[in-house]
Every structure is written in structure tokens, then in C-alpha cells.
Amino acid sequence: MSPWLCAASLWANTRPPVHRLDARRPALSGPVEHAEIDGFRVHFTRSGSDAPPDDDTDADKLPDLVDAILAGLATGTTAFEEEGFRPLIGDGTAGGDDAIDVYVTDIDAYGYAIPTSTGGQGWSCYIEIDPDTDVFGRIAESVAVHELHHCVQFRYNPNLASWIYEAGATYEQYSHVRDPVLDVALGSLYAMRLDATELKLATTVDRLEYAGFLWMKFWTEFEGYDPDRLPRMWEILADAQGWRPGLQLASEEIFGLPLGQLFLHHAAWNGFACGGSDGLHYLDDPLPCVTESSVPLIPWDGDAPMEIHHSEGPFTSESLDLTPKLTPERDTELTLTCEGQEGLRYALVHLVGGRGVQLTEDVAPSVRRPTLSLARGDRARAVVVGTETPLNATCSVELWQPGPAGCASTSSLAPVSWALGLLGALLLRRGGAPLAP
């Protein structure tokens, strides 16, 4: 394995993450000093390019950056232990003793974590943090938490794709260190992910691997908040030959759902995140959303066909707003039909008073016409996901409405080519309680 390092993300203009091809520990640019807490040793210097600012607000003879790093290490250690993750282990004697070493050194990102083998005990790590990392807004403290969670992840499996490491560490970073500055940074990540439904779950385009924290948030909150699901997920990933078979098994064991069906629920939930919140889906805490961004809804524009093609996949989604063609004063029955490639799943979302209260039954290859009955004034969306290939499919929606004298009338939406997906057969839930349709 080529050791790699993970960069902590804060906002859209953060320095980008890179993968490192060597694991040589840094030689600092001046005389080395140390600061220690239980299980950790921070290496820093006061001269040269690796030196942090010499600010010492609390007059403890340590730079404020070093204090912030120590605080983040303590915060992360306690939080990860309470959450039930595997305990950290020392990284050997390369840094002078068995403590996990943290180097304040000039790098091209806020921070990196590097897996190190301890032989029969499994994987440990060492950490690098840039000396110019801000202490303002608890930024440096959050970076230390982020990098430390990579060390936890390496305890399970150091060989997975980068997106799942960054998604998990970003979720922990913003869960355990709170500040208005960090809330703004988090909001930018929400906006990036919600606006990019055409990009796959595992994308690393434009640093969207960090915005993958939303998958981890969904994982803990779907069908009721349960943070124990994340350690359970990592236990399953420990023996996985890749993130996808690992998540498939974890989805089946934890939720009783195939991964594709769970992703359909995720796509439907994302339609009610941030600016689209209805108060029934994502929780405000942890990881509050301070942006008004929302998932793009493609309006139904009558009989004109709509062509949508996703260039990457799997695990992308699109949402279609069916409201423009509904007659508010009349009951309506909707039927959705989609044709496409393997892994296509879709469903209708029933909205009452702006709240998403129900999804139609999951669509498998043998069941291709989900139907939704709406009372007058209700609204509806279609959610389509691709779970095997890039979305590329054709959908149509049929409406049945009783006429003014009780006669039935039918209209249809012209075929809409999509990149399409999958939906699960359950009521949308919060706190484990089913919502009334």
C-alpha cells in the first residue's frame, strides 16, 4: 500500500487534498520542542518555515496553535471512545516513544494523517498539521479532530477509497467542535453536495469527498438517530474488499435494506435538507445547516420532453417537481413509469403542507409503476437514482383526476430522459416514528 494523507476541509477555498507517495517523517526546520498529553506527542519548532506563530494567549509557554492541537486531540479521543470506535494504539518508537506523533510542519493542506503498521497490533498513524492553520474560530482544534479520526479509521482498514475516509472524518470534525466560523464552513459543504446530485456519492471532484459527510449524517439519522451505526459500519468495512461491498453488507445488516434502496431514501431525504427542510428529516443537531441551499428540483413543464444524462456514476440522483401540473382543488392519482439501465430505481414522494410524509413502495425490476393518491392541495415529487451505472433513462408520469361532474380525466408528462435510480418502501421517519400520510 502507498501511504496516503488526508487533508482537512473547512470551506470552499481551502487548500486541496493530495495523496502522498512516501511516509518519511518530517525533519523540522529548527530545534524541536515537544508538548505531550496522554497518548500523543506534538513536535514543533520556533524557527524556520515550520514554526507556528509565537502567539501565547494563555502564557503557558506554548504557541496557541500547539494548545489548539492538544485540545483537539483530547476532544477527539474522548468523543471517539464514547461513540464506541476501536481504541487508538501507539505508532511505535519512530517519534521517540510509542505515543501517536503530531508534527507541526509546512505542508500544502491544513492537515494529513498517515497510516503506519505496528505489525501484529494493527494500524496506527502519525499526523501532520500546517503551522499557518488558524486558531480563530476553533479551526485548528477541528482540524486535529478530523485528522485523528483518520487514525481511528485506519484501525479498521487503511485501504479504502479516499472519499469514505474524508466523509467520515468531516462528520466527526463538525460534530465535536462547534463555532459560528465552522458553521459557515459546514454550510458551504452542504451547498456543494446538495447542488451536485449528478455527481456520484464517491466523487472527489471539487473536494466533494468532504461534503460526503451528509451520507454519514443520513446513516446516523434515518429511521431515528443512532450514532452507534457508524462504528458498526466501520467494523463491517474492516474486512471489506472496497467501500461498495462493505456498505452493501452494512446496509443490509444495519437497516435491512439493499444499498441501492437505502441510497434512494438518502436522495429523497436530501430534498428536505437545508433550505428545503420540512422539520421531519435531518436533525438540526448535530451539524446544523446555516445555508438556504437545496437540491435542484426539475419542474414538470407539461408535454415537452426533458433530456437528463449523468456522465458519472453510480449513486447519483435527480428530483422532479410534479406540482406545476397538479390542480389544487381536485384529488389526483399519479403513476410513475421509468425505463433504463440496470440499477435504476425510483419513487414518488407525497408532500402534505410542504412536508414529505411518505414515499411510494420501492421499485424493483418487477414493479415499475409506483402510484400515489393525493388529496386536493397535496404536492408530489419523483426521485430517481442510478445505483449501477450513470443515470440515463426515460420516465413518464400519468395523472388521473376526477372531472367537474365526476368524470375522470387523464394526462401524461412527455417522456423525461434521466440518469435514474432507486427508492425504498417505507414512510419517511424522524426519531423512529412513522409519519402519518
Short mmCIF file of C-alpha atoms in Angstrom, two decimals:
data_model
loop_
_atom_site.label_atom_id
_atom_site.label_comp_id
_atom_site.label_asym_id
_atom_site.label_seq_id
_atom_site.Cartn_x
_atom_site.Cartn_y
_atom_site.Cartn_z
CA MET A 1 0.00 0.00 0.00
CA SER A 2 1.20 3.51 -0.74
CA PRO A 3 0.53 5.52 2.44
CA TRP A 4 -1.68 8.49 1.84
CA LEU A 5 -2.58 11.59 3.75
CA CYS A 6 -5.92 13.24 4.26
CA ALA A 7 -6.41 16.98 4.21
CA ALA A 8 -8.99 18.57 6.47
CA SER A 9 -11.51 20.76 4.68
CA LEU A 10 -13.03 23.93 6.03
CA TRP A 11 -14.56 25.97 3.26
CA ALA A 12 -14.64 26.25 -0.47
CA ASN A 13 -11.25 27.95 -0.81
CA THR A 14 -9.36 25.54 1.42
CA ARG A 15 -6.12 24.13 0.10
CA PRO A 16 -6.90 20.93 -1.80
CA PRO A 17 -6.16 17.43 -0.53
CA VAL A 18 -3.40 15.40 -2.14
CA HIS A 19 -2.13 11.86 -1.85
CA ARG A 20 1.43 11.41 -0.67
CA LEU A 21 3.66 8.70 -2.10
CA ASP A 22 6.06 8.38 0.81
CA ALA A 23 5.79 8.10 4.56
CA ARG A 24 9.02 9.74 5.63
CA ARG A 25 8.52 11.66 8.83
CA PRO A 26 9.26 15.37 8.59
CA ALA A 27 12.53 16.90 9.73
CA LEU A 28 11.54 20.25 11.24
CA SER A 29 13.21 23.49 10.20
CA GLY A 30 14.65 24.33 13.63
CA PRO A 31 15.32 22.96 17.12
CA VAL A 32 12.49 20.60 18.02
CA GLU A 33 10.34 21.03 21.11
CA HIS A 34 7.60 18.73 22.37
CA ALA A 35 4.23 19.06 24.05
CA GLU A 36 2.51 15.93 25.33
CA ILE A 37 -0.81 14.67 26.59
CA ASP A 38 -1.73 11.07 27.27
CA GLY A 39 -1.09 9.06 24.12
CA PHE A 40 0.17 11.94 21.94
CA ARG A 41 3.39 13.84 21.35
CA VAL A 42 3.33 17.12 19.40
CA HIS A 43 6.61 18.06 17.69
CA PHE A 44 7.14 21.74 16.81
CA THR A 45 9.85 24.32 16.32
CA ARG A 46 10.05 28.07 16.83
CA SER A 47 12.23 28.87 13.83
CA GLY A 48 12.15 28.41 10.08
CA SER A 49 9.31 27.53 7.73
CA ASP A 50 7.78 25.01 10.14
CA ALA A 51 7.38 27.47 13.01
CA PRO A 52 3.83 28.40 14.06
CA PRO A 53 3.04 31.99 15.11
CA ASP A 54 4.50 32.71 18.53
CA ASP A 55 1.18 33.93 19.98
CA ASP A 56 0.75 32.60 23.53
CA THR A 57 -2.58 33.93 24.76
CA ASP A 58 -2.67 31.87 27.95
CA ALA A 59 1.03 32.40 28.76
CA ASP A 60 1.66 28.66 29.13
CA LYS A 61 4.89 28.89 27.10
CA LEU A 62 3.33 27.01 24.20
CA PRO A 63 2.21 28.58 20.90
CA ASP A 64 -1.57 28.93 20.69
CA LEU A 65 -1.60 26.57 17.71
CA VAL A 66 0.00 23.81 19.78
CA ASP A 67 -2.57 24.38 22.53
CA ALA A 68 -5.37 24.11 19.95
CA ILE A 69 -3.93 20.88 18.56
CA LEU A 70 -3.70 19.37 22.04
CA ALA A 71 -7.30 20.40 22.73
CA GLY A 72 -8.48 18.77 19.50
CA LEU A 73 -6.63 15.55 20.26
CA ALA A 74 -8.22 15.40 23.72
CA THR A 75 -11.67 16.20 22.34
CA GLY A 76 -11.43 13.59 19.61
CA THR A 77 -10.04 10.87 21.86
CA THR A 78 -12.89 11.26 24.35
CA ALA A 79 -15.59 11.55 21.68
CA PHE A 80 -14.46 8.56 19.65
CA GLU A 81 -14.19 6.39 22.75
CA GLU A 82 -17.71 7.38 23.85
CA GLU A 83 -19.05 6.63 20.37
CA GLY A 84 -17.70 3.10 20.53
CA PHE A 85 -14.95 3.20 17.93
CA ARG A 86 -11.91 0.97 18.27
CA PRO A 87 -9.29 2.43 20.63
CA LEU A 88 -6.23 4.11 19.18
CA ILE A 89 -2.84 2.44 19.53
CA GLY A 90 0.65 3.91 19.59
CA ASP A 91 2.61 4.35 16.37
CA GLY A 92 5.83 2.71 17.53
CA THR A 93 9.04 4.44 18.54
CA ALA A 94 9.79 6.37 15.33
CA GLY A 95 8.92 9.66 17.03
CA GLY A 96 10.85 8.93 20.20
CA ASP A 97 8.28 6.85 22.07
CA ASP A 98 5.08 4.88 21.48
CA ALA A 99 2.79 7.94 21.51
CA ILE A 100 1.00 8.96 18.32
CA ASP A 101 3.18 11.70 16.87
CA VAL A 102 1.82 15.00 15.57
CA TYR A 103 4.20 17.21 13.59
CA VAL A 104 3.63 20.93 13.07
CA THR A 105 5.22 21.26 9.66
CA ASP A 106 4.87 23.28 6.48
CA ILE A 107 2.58 21.30 4.16
CA ASP A 108 0.19 22.08 1.30
CA ALA A 109 -3.01 21.44 3.26
CA TYR A 110 -4.36 22.03 6.75
CA GLY A 111 -3.52 18.53 7.89
CA TYR A 112 -2.71 14.96 6.96
CA ALA A 113 -2.90 11.58 8.66
CA ILE A 114 -0.60 8.78 7.55
CA PRO A 115 -1.27 5.11 8.41
CA THR A 116 1.63 3.21 9.96
CA SER A 117 1.79 -0.53 10.53
CA THR A 118 2.52 -1.82 14.03
CA GLY A 119 2.84 -5.41 12.93
CA GLY A 120 0.58 -7.77 14.83
CA GLN A 121 -1.27 -4.98 16.66
CA GLY A 122 -2.76 -3.49 13.52
CA TRP A 123 -2.58 0.03 12.11
CA SER A 124 -1.75 3.28 13.85
CA CYS A 125 -0.81 6.65 12.33
CA TYR A 126 1.07 9.88 12.63
CA ILE A 127 -0.30 13.34 11.86
CA GLU A 128 0.99 16.50 10.20
CA ILE A 129 -0.63 19.93 10.71
CA ASP A 130 0.36 23.10 8.90
CA PRO A 131 1.83 25.89 11.10
CA ASP A 132 -0.38 28.50 9.42
CA THR A 133 -3.62 26.78 10.43
CA ASP A 134 -5.84 29.37 12.10
CA VAL A 135 -6.72 29.09 15.77
CA PHE A 136 -9.52 31.63 15.22
CA GLY A 137 -12.96 30.04 15.26
CA ARG A 138 -11.56 26.79 16.69
CA ILE A 139 -10.35 25.89 13.21
CA ALA A 140 -7.09 24.26 14.31
CA GLU A 141 -8.88 22.28 17.01
CA SER A 142 -11.35 20.95 14.45
CA VAL A 143 -8.51 20.02 12.08
CA ALA A 144 -6.89 17.96 14.83
CA VAL A 145 -10.19 16.12 15.42
CA HIS A 146 -10.53 15.47 11.69
CA GLU A 147 -7.05 14.03 11.32
CA LEU A 148 -7.36 11.99 14.49
CA HIS A 149 -10.49 10.34 13.17
CA HIS A 150 -8.47 9.16 10.19
CA CYS A 151 -6.27 7.37 12.72
CA VAL A 152 -9.41 5.69 14.06
CA GLN A 153 -10.45 4.70 10.54
CA PHE A 154 -7.03 3.15 9.89
CA ARG A 155 -7.62 0.90 12.91
CA TYR A 156 -10.26 -0.81 10.76
CA ASN A 157 -8.97 -0.61 7.20
CA PRO A 158 -6.33 1.66 5.62
CA ASN A 159 -7.05 0.54 2.05
CA LEU A 160 -10.44 2.05 1.17
CA ALA A 161 -11.22 4.88 -1.26
CA SER A 162 -10.39 8.38 -0.03
CA TRP A 163 -13.97 9.70 -0.15
CA ILE A 164 -15.24 7.49 2.66
CA TYR A 165 -12.37 8.49 4.95
CA GLU A 166 -12.95 12.18 4.29
CA ALA A 167 -16.73 11.89 4.60
CA GLY A 168 -16.41 10.19 7.99
CA ALA A 169 -13.71 12.49 9.37
CA THR A 170 -15.57 15.62 8.28
CA TYR A 171 -18.73 14.39 10.01
CA GLU A 172 -16.78 13.89 13.25
CA GLN A 173 -14.89 17.18 12.88
CA TYR A 174 -18.04 19.30 12.78
CA SER A 175 -19.95 17.14 15.25
CA HIS A 176 -17.49 17.64 18.10
CA VAL A 177 -16.09 21.13 17.57
CA ARG A 178 -18.68 23.88 17.26
CA ASP A 179 -18.17 27.54 16.41
CA PRO A 180 -20.03 30.05 14.20
CA VAL A 181 -17.00 30.14 11.90
CA LEU A 182 -17.17 26.37 11.48
CA ASP A 183 -20.94 26.53 10.92
CA VAL A 184 -20.32 28.76 7.90
CA ALA A 185 -17.70 26.34 6.59
CA LEU A 186 -20.10 23.45 7.10
CA GLY A 187 -22.82 25.36 5.25
CA SER A 188 -20.60 25.64 2.19
CA LEU A 189 -20.14 21.86 2.19
CA TYR A 190 -23.91 21.32 2.44
CA ALA A 191 -24.41 23.62 -0.54
CA MET A 192 -21.75 21.86 -2.59
CA ARG A 193 -23.23 18.40 -2.05
CA LEU A 194 -26.91 19.32 -2.42
CA ASP A 195 -26.26 21.17 -5.67
CA ALA A 196 -24.34 18.27 -7.23
CA THR A 197 -26.83 15.40 -7.36
CA GLU A 198 -25.43 14.46 -10.78
CA LEU A 199 -22.06 13.63 -9.19
CA LYS A 200 -21.65 10.19 -7.68
CA LEU A 201 -21.61 9.51 -3.96
CA ALA A 202 -17.91 8.65 -4.10
CA THR A 203 -16.87 11.67 -6.14
CA THR A 204 -13.72 13.59 -5.30
CA VAL A 205 -14.42 16.40 -7.78
CA ASP A 206 -14.02 19.89 -6.27
CA ARG A 207 -13.31 18.42 -2.81
CA LEU A 208 -16.80 16.92 -2.64
CA GLU A 209 -15.41 13.96 -0.70
CA TYR A 210 -15.61 16.24 2.36
CA ALA A 211 -19.22 17.08 1.56
CA GLY A 212 -19.83 13.34 1.75
CA PHE A 213 -20.35 13.95 5.48
CA LEU A 214 -24.06 14.19 4.54
CA TRP A 215 -24.07 10.44 3.83
CA MET A 216 -22.73 9.83 7.34
CA LYS A 217 -25.33 12.17 8.84
CA PHE A 218 -28.07 10.30 6.99
CA TRP A 219 -26.60 6.99 8.16
CA THR A 220 -26.98 8.05 11.81
CA GLU A 221 -30.43 9.71 11.48
CA PHE A 222 -32.51 7.62 9.07
CA GLU A 223 -35.26 5.81 11.00
CA GLY A 224 -34.18 7.53 14.22
CA TYR A 225 -30.90 8.99 15.46
CA ASP A 226 -28.41 6.27 16.38
CA PRO A 227 -24.70 7.23 16.40
CA ASP A 228 -23.77 3.60 17.15
CA ARG A 229 -24.36 2.84 13.48
CA LEU A 230 -21.09 4.48 12.43
CA PRO A 231 -18.81 2.20 14.50
CA ARG A 232 -20.89 -0.75 13.29
CA MET A 233 -20.38 0.38 9.71
CA TRP A 234 -16.60 0.57 10.21
CA GLU A 235 -16.50 -2.88 11.80
CA ILE A 236 -18.04 -4.25 8.61
CA LEU A 237 -15.71 -2.17 6.42
CA ALA A 238 -12.73 -3.64 8.31
CA ASP A 239 -12.90 -6.85 6.28
CA ALA A 240 -14.33 -5.36 3.10
CA GLN A 241 -12.58 -5.51 -0.25
CA GLY A 242 -13.67 -1.99 -1.11
CA TRP A 243 -16.19 0.54 0.19
CA ARG A 244 -19.07 -0.58 -2.01
CA PRO A 245 -19.30 -4.25 -0.97
CA GLY A 246 -18.67 -3.09 2.59
CA LEU A 247 -21.52 -0.57 2.54
CA GLN A 248 -23.78 -3.11 0.81
CA LEU A 249 -23.27 -5.55 3.67
CA ALA A 250 -23.55 -2.82 6.30
CA SER A 251 -26.80 -1.52 4.78
CA GLU A 252 -28.33 -4.98 4.85
CA GLU A 253 -27.18 -5.76 8.40
CA ILE A 254 -27.99 -2.38 9.96
CA PHE A 255 -31.09 -1.26 8.04
CA GLY A 256 -32.30 -4.48 6.44
CA LEU A 257 -32.17 -2.74 3.04
CA PRO A 258 -30.06 -3.20 -0.09
CA LEU A 259 -27.60 -0.36 -0.53
CA GLY A 260 -29.38 0.91 -3.64
CA GLN A 261 -32.68 1.15 -1.78
CA LEU A 262 -31.01 2.96 1.11
CA PHE A 263 -29.44 5.42 -1.34
CA LEU A 264 -32.88 6.15 -2.77
CA HIS A 265 -34.05 7.13 0.69
CA HIS A 266 -30.92 9.26 1.03
CA ALA A 267 -31.72 11.09 -2.20
CA ALA A 268 -35.30 11.68 -1.06
CA TRP A 269 -34.12 12.97 2.34
CA ASN A 270 -31.69 15.37 0.69
CA GLY A 271 -34.66 17.08 -0.90
CA PHE A 272 -35.62 18.17 2.63
CA ALA A 273 -32.18 19.39 3.74
CA CYS A 274 -31.17 22.99 4.49
CA GLY A 275 -33.36 25.41 2.51
CA GLY A 276 -35.75 22.57 1.72
CA SER A 277 -36.18 21.48 5.34
CA ASP A 278 -39.65 20.44 6.43
CA GLY A 279 -38.69 19.66 10.04
CA LEU A 280 -39.26 15.93 9.59
CA HIS A 281 -36.00 14.66 8.20
CA TYR A 282 -32.45 15.80 9.02
CA LEU A 283 -31.93 16.95 12.61
CA ASP A 284 -30.65 20.45 13.41
CA ASP A 285 -28.09 18.98 15.80
CA PRO A 286 -25.51 17.66 15.17
CA LEU A 287 -24.25 19.50 12.10
CA PRO A 288 -26.74 22.36 11.68
CA CYS A 289 -27.23 23.81 8.22
CA VAL A 290 -26.95 27.61 8.00
CA THR A 291 -27.38 27.85 4.23
CA GLU A 292 -30.60 28.16 2.26
CA SER A 293 -29.25 25.90 -0.47
CA SER A 294 -31.40 22.98 -1.55
CA VAL A 295 -31.49 20.11 -4.00
CA PRO A 296 -32.41 21.34 -7.51
CA LEU A 297 -35.95 20.33 -8.45
CA ILE A 298 -36.58 19.90 -12.16
CA PRO A 299 -40.05 21.34 -12.88
CA TRP A 300 -42.57 19.38 -14.89
CA ASP A 301 -43.13 21.64 -17.88
CA GLY A 302 -46.09 19.88 -19.47
CA ASP A 303 -45.78 17.89 -22.66
CA ALA A 304 -42.26 18.94 -23.63
CA PRO A 305 -39.73 16.12 -23.22
CA MET A 306 -36.84 16.68 -20.84
CA GLU A 307 -33.45 15.12 -21.50
CA ILE A 308 -31.18 14.44 -18.50
CA HIS A 309 -27.99 12.42 -18.75
CA HIS A 310 -25.43 11.91 -15.99
CA SER A 311 -21.86 11.37 -17.12
CA GLU A 312 -20.68 9.64 -13.94
CA GLY A 313 -22.00 7.06 -11.54
CA PRO A 314 -23.11 5.00 -9.78
CA PHE A 315 -25.16 6.53 -6.97
CA THR A 316 -26.42 9.77 -8.47
CA SER A 317 -29.94 11.18 -8.35
CA GLU A 318 -32.44 13.61 -9.81
CA SER A 319 -35.65 15.05 -8.35
CA LEU A 320 -38.66 16.13 -10.41
CA ASP A 321 -41.23 18.60 -9.09
CA LEU A 322 -44.68 17.46 -10.20
CA THR A 323 -46.54 20.34 -8.53
CA PRO A 324 -46.93 22.62 -11.60
CA LYS A 325 -49.34 20.22 -13.33
CA LEU A 326 -51.47 19.38 -10.31
CA THR A 327 -54.86 21.04 -9.95
CA PRO A 328 -55.01 22.21 -6.32
CA GLU A 329 -58.80 21.88 -5.91
CA ARG A 330 -59.02 18.30 -7.20
CA ASP A 331 -57.87 14.90 -5.96
CA THR A 332 -55.17 13.30 -8.10
CA GLU A 333 -53.67 9.89 -8.69
CA LEU A 334 -50.12 9.81 -10.06
CA THR A 335 -48.36 6.87 -11.67
CA LEU A 336 -44.63 6.98 -12.47
CA THR A 337 -43.02 4.79 -15.12
CA CYS A 338 -39.29 4.72 -15.86
CA GLU A 339 -37.21 2.64 -18.23
CA GLY A 340 -33.45 2.48 -18.16
CA GLN A 341 -30.36 0.54 -17.31
CA GLU A 342 -29.58 -1.92 -14.55
CA GLY A 343 -29.71 -0.38 -11.10
CA LEU A 344 -32.48 2.09 -11.93
CA ARG A 345 -34.85 2.73 -9.04
CA TYR A 346 -37.39 5.45 -8.47
CA ALA A 347 -40.36 6.51 -6.40
CA LEU A 348 -42.88 9.24 -5.71
CA VAL A 349 -42.75 11.48 -2.65
CA HIS A 350 -46.03 12.65 -1.11
CA LEU A 351 -45.98 16.15 0.39
CA VAL A 352 -48.73 17.45 2.67
CA GLY A 353 -48.47 21.08 3.74
CA GLY A 354 -44.93 21.19 2.37
CA ARG A 355 -43.85 18.18 4.41
CA GLY A 356 -42.64 14.96 2.86
CA VAL A 357 -44.72 12.36 4.65
CA GLN A 358 -44.47 9.24 2.51
CA LEU A 359 -42.54 7.51 -0.24
CA THR A 360 -44.23 5.03 -2.54
CA GLU A 361 -43.07 1.45 -2.47
CA ASP A 362 -39.59 0.59 -3.63
CA VAL A 363 -39.32 -0.05 -7.34
CA ALA A 364 -37.62 -3.29 -8.28
CA PRO A 365 -37.34 -4.62 -11.85
CA SER A 366 -40.65 -6.45 -11.49
CA VAL A 367 -42.55 -3.47 -10.06
CA ARG A 368 -42.30 -0.45 -12.32
CA ARG A 369 -45.36 1.70 -11.74
CA PRO A 370 -45.43 3.33 -8.29
CA THR A 371 -48.74 5.10 -7.75
CA LEU A 372 -49.58 7.88 -5.31
CA SER A 373 -53.02 9.19 -4.34
CA LEU A 374 -53.11 12.88 -3.47
CA ALA A 375 -55.87 14.80 -1.75
CA ARG A 376 -56.63 18.28 -3.05
CA GLY A 377 -53.82 20.66 -2.15
CA ASP A 378 -51.18 17.94 -1.73
CA ARG A 379 -47.96 18.00 -3.73
CA ALA A 380 -45.62 15.38 -5.14
CA ARG A 381 -42.08 14.79 -6.34
CA ALA A 382 -40.42 12.00 -8.25
CA VAL A 383 -36.98 10.81 -7.11
CA VAL A 384 -34.88 8.72 -9.47
CA VAL A 385 -31.46 7.22 -8.77
CA GLY A 386 -28.88 5.15 -10.58
CA THR A 387 -27.06 2.58 -8.49
CA GLU A 388 -25.09 0.57 -11.06
CA THR A 389 -24.29 2.90 -13.96
CA PRO A 390 -24.59 6.62 -14.78
CA LEU A 391 -28.24 7.66 -14.87
CA ASN A 392 -29.70 7.53 -18.35
CA ALA A 393 -33.37 6.61 -18.57
CA THR A 394 -36.80 7.64 -19.75
CA CYS A 395 -39.61 8.46 -17.34
CA SER A 396 -43.24 9.43 -17.75
CA VAL A 397 -45.91 10.38 -15.24
CA GLU A 398 -49.64 9.76 -15.71
CA LEU A 399 -52.25 11.78 -13.82
CA TRP A 400 -55.82 10.75 -13.13
CA GLN A 401 -58.20 13.41 -11.80
CA PRO A 402 -62.00 13.30 -11.45
CA GLY A 403 -63.63 15.82 -13.76
CA PRO A 404 -66.02 18.57 -12.64
CA ALA A 405 -69.03 16.27 -12.97
CA GLY A 406 -67.29 13.22 -11.58
CA CYS A 407 -65.84 12.16 -14.92
CA ALA A 408 -62.24 11.06 -14.99
CA SER A 409 -59.57 12.89 -16.97
CA THR A 410 -56.06 11.67 -17.70
CA SER A 411 -52.92 13.50 -18.79
CA SER A 412 -49.34 12.44 -19.09
CA LEU A 413 -45.93 14.02 -18.86
CA ALA A 414 -43.91 13.53 -22.03
CA PRO A 415 -41.01 11.09 -21.62
CA VAL A 416 -38.28 12.58 -19.48
CA SER A 417 -34.79 11.13 -20.06
CA TRP A 418 -32.90 10.87 -16.83
CA ALA A 419 -29.99 9.41 -15.01
CA LEU A 420 -32.11 7.30 -12.74
CA GLY A 421 -32.12 5.39 -9.54
CA LEU A 422 -33.78 3.61 -6.70
CA LEU A 423 -36.26 4.15 -3.89
CA GLY A 424 -37.19 2.37 -0.68
CA ALA A 425 -40.60 1.25 0.53
CA LEU A 426 -41.02 2.99 3.82
CA LEU A 427 -42.53 6.07 5.36
CA LEU A 428 -40.05 8.86 5.86
CA ARG A 429 -39.26 8.89 9.55
CA ARG A 430 -37.73 11.01 12.21
CA GLY A 431 -36.94 9.75 15.66
CA GLY A 432 -38.09 6.29 14.62
CA ALA A 433 -41.77 7.27 14.47
CA PRO A 434 -43.62 6.79 11.16
CA LEU A 435 -45.18 9.93 9.76
CA ALA A 436 -48.87 10.00 9.07
CA PRO A 437 -49.64 10.03 5.34
#
